Structures are given as C-alpha cells and as structure tokens.
Tab-separated table of C-alpha atoms in Angstrom:
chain	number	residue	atom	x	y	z
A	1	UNK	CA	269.912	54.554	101.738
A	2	UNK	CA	270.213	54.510	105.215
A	3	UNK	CA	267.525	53.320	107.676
A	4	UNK	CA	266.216	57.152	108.787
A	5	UNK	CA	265.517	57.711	105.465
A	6	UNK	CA	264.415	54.221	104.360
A	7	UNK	CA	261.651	54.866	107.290
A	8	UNK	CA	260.869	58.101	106.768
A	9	UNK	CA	260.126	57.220	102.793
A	10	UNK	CA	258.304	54.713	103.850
A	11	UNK	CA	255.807	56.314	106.169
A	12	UNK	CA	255.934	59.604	104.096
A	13	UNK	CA	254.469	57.582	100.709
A	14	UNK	CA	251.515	57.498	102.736
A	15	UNK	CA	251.325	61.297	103.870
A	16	UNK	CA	252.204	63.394	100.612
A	17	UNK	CA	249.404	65.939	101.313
A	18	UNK	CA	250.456	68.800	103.630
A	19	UNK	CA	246.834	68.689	104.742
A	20	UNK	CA	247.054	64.960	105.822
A	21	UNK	CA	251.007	65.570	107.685
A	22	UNK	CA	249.286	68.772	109.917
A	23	UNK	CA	246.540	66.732	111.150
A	24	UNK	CA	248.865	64.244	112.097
A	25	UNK	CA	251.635	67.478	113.705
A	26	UNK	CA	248.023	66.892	115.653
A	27	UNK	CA	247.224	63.803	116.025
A	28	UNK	CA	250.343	61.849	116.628
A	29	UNK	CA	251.074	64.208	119.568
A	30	UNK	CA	247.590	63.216	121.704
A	31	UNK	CA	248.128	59.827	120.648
A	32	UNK	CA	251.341	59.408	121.925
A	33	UNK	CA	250.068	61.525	125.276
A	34	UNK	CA	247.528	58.732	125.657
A	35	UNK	CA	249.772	55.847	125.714
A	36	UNK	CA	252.180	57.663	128.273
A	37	UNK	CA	249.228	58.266	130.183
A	38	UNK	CA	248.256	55.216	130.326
A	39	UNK	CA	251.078	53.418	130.814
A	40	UNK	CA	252.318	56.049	133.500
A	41	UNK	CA	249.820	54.509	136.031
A	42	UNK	CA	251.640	51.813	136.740
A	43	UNK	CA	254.564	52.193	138.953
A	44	UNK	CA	257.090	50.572	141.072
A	45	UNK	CA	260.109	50.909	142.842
A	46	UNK	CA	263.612	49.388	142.532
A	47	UNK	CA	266.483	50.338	144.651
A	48	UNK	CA	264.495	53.385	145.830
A	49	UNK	CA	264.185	54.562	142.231
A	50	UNK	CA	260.530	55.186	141.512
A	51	UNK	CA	259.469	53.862	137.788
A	52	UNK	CA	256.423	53.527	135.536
A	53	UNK	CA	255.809	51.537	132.718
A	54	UNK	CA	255.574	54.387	130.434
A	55	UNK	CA	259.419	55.484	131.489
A	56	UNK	CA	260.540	52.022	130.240
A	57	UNK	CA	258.505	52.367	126.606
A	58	UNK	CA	260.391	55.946	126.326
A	59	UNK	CA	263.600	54.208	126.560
A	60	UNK	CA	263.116	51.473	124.167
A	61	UNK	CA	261.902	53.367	121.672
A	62	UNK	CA	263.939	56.307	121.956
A	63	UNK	CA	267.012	53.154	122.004
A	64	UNK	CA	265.216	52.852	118.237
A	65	UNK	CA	265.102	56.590	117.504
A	66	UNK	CA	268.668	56.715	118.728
A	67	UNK	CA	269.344	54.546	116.294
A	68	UNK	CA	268.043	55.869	113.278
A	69	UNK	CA	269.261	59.450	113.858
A	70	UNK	CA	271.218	60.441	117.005
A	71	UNK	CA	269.647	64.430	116.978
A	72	UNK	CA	266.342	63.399	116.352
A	73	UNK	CA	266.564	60.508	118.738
A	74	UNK	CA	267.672	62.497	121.703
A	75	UNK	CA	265.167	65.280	120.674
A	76	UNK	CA	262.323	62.815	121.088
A	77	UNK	CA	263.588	61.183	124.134
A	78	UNK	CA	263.820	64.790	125.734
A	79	UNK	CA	260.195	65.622	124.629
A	80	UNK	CA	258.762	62.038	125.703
A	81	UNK	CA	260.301	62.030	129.078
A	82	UNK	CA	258.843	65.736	129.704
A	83	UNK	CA	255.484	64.712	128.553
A	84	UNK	CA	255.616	61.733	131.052
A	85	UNK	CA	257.095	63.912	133.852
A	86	UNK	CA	253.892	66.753	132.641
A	87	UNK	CA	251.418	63.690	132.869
A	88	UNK	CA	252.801	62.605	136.112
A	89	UNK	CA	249.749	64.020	138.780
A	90	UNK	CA	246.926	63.232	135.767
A	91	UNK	CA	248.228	59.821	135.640
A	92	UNK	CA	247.708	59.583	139.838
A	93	UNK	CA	243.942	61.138	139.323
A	94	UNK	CA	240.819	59.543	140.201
A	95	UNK	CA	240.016	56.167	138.005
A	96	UNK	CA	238.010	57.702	135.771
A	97	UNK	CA	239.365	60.933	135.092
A	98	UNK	CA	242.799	59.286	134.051
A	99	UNK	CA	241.310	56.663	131.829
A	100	UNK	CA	238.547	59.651	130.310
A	101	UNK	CA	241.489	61.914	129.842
A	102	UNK	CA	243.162	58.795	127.994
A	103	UNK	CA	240.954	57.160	126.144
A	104	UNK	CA	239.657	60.884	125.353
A	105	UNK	CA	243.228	61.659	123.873
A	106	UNK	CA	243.502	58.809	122.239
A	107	UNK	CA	240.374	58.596	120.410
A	108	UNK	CA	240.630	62.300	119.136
A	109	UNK	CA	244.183	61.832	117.929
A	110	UNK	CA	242.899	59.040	115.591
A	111	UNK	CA	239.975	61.420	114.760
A	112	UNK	CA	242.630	63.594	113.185
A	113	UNK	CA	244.439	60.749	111.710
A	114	UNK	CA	241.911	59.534	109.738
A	115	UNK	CA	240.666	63.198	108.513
A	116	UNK	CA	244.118	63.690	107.158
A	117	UNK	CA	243.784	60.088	105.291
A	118	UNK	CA	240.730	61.279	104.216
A	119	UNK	CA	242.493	64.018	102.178
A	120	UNK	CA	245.168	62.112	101.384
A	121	UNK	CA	242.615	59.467	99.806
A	122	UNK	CA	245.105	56.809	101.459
A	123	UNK	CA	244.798	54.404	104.106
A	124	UNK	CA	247.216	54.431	106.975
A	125	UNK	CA	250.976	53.205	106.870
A	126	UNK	CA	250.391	50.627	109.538
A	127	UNK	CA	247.367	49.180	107.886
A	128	UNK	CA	250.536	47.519	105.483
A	129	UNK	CA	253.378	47.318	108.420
A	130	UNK	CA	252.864	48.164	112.188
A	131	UNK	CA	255.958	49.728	112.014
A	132	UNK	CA	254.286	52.862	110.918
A	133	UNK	CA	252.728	53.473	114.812
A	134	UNK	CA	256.701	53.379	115.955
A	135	UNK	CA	257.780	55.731	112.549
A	136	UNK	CA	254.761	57.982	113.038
A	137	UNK	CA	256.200	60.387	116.378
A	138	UNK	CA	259.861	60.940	114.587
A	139	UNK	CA	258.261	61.304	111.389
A	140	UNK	CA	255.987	63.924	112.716
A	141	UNK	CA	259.476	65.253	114.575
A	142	UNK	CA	261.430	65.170	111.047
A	143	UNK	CA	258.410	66.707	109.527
A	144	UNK	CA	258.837	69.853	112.365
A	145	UNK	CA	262.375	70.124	112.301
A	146	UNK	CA	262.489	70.428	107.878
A	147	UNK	CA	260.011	72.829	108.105
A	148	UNK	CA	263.235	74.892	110.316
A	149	UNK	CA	265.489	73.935	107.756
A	150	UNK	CA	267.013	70.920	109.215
A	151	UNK	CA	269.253	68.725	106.788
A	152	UNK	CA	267.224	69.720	103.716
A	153	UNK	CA	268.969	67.406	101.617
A	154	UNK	CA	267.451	64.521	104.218
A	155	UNK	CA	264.198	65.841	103.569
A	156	UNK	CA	264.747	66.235	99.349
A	157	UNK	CA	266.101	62.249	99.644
A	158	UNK	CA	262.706	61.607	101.837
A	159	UNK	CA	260.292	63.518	99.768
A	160	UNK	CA	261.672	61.672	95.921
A	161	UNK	CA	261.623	58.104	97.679
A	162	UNK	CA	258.305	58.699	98.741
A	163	UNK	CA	256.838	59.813	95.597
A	164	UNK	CA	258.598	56.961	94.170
A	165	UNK	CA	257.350	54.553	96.460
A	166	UNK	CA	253.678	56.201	96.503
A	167	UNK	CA	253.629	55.469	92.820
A	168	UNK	CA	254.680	51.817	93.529
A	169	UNK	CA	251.474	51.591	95.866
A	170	UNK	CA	249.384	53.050	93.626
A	171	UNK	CA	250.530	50.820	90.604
A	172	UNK	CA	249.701	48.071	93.214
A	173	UNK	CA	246.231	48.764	93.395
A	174	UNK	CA	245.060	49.270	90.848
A	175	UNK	CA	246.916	45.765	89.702
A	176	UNK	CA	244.889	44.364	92.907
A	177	UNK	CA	241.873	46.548	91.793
C-alpha cells in the first residue's frame, strides 16, 4: 500500500459518514484560510522578493502533498497559494479585523468539525496522531476529486482499508472500555 493511500485510510477510518466528510468539505477549508491568514501577516524581503510566513508553510507542505500524490499535490499547492494571494489585503487590515477575521475562521471551521464527529460518533483523527491536521486538506481534496470520478480504484482501496481499520478502532475500545 502506498503512502497516499496508507494516509488517506487512515484519516478516512475516522470520517465514514458522508454527513461527517461534508462538514469537513466545510470546515477544513476555513481552517486552513485561518492559518494562511494568520501566518500571511508576517512578511519580509530577501533579494527584493517579498515573502510571508504563510508562503513558506504552502511549500513545505505541498513538498509533503507532492509526495504522496504528484496531481493532488500540485492541485493543492495551486489552491493554497491562491488563497494566500486572495488573503493578501485582509492579512494587511487593521489589527483587529485580521485577527477577528482569523480567529473567526478558525473557530467556525472547528465548529463544523466537531458537528460532523458528532454524527460520526467518533473523535477526531488527530486526537490519536497529529498527522491527521496535515492529512485533513488533501483528504478533503481526494474526497472532491472521487466524487468527479478521479482514480476510483484509489478511492475503492481507501474506502475497504478504512472500514477495516475503523473496525480495528472500534475493537480497541471497547477492549479499553
């Protein structure tokens, strides 16, 4: 098994419920926006090339993304880098309308998040490995691009590993239980 799917099995053993994966087609999204916004702020120059701190944590991640899948990694990079560019003037606003507009974001994308875990009577993937907040955008990508038909054999592979693994969590607690 190779590591897209490995990851995406993985996160998706904790978001079987369609109703739990759209709030987080939601949620993810404004979460993400947040921590571009927030990071966007600050900003320096090297060699005359203006920069933000938000530009370098697009590049190492979408390095990762890359990684894992090289359609789905530029995809992401494209769509981070235009949400940075699209944040851009908010991210030069007043003090507090930057960091309301953030924190705002931020705390209604978790809203959704935890509504969706509330349906899928699970907790959260990163509650058992932090990796899940780095899986969660290109999940939320893969998630998008199946429902187009993209590599449907990925997303068969994805779906049985995560019911397989879901069982494995819930034989797990109730053993813990």
């Amino acid at each position: 098994m190779d590591k897209l799917t490995q990851n995406l099995s993985q996160y998706g053993a904790y978001h079987l419920s369609q109703k739990n994966v759209a709030t987080h087609i939601v949620g993810i999204p404004l979460i993400v926006t947040s921590i571009i916004l927030l990071c966007a702020r600050w900003q320096w120059t090297v060699a005359g090339i203006n920069m933000n701190f938000a530009q370098v944590l697009i590049v190492i991640s979408s390095i990762y993304y890359l990684r894992l899948d090289r359609i789905m990694g530029l995809i992401m990079f494209v769509i981070l880098m235009a949400m940075a560019f699209l944040i851009q003037p908010l991210a030069g606003a007043s003090l507090w309308l930057w960091l309301g507009c953030a924190v705002g974001l931020f705390v209604v994308g978790w809203v959704f998040q935890f509504i969706g875990h509330a349906y899928e009577k699970m907790k959260p993937a990163f509650f058992d490995d932090l990796k899940g907040l780095l899986i969660g955008p290109i999940f939320v990508l893969a998630e998008i691009m199946f429902k187009f038909g993209y590599r449907p054999n990925l997303e068969k592979e994805v779906t049985a590993q995560a019911v397989q693994l879901r069982r494995q969590l819930n034989a797990t607690t109730k053993q813990t239980a």
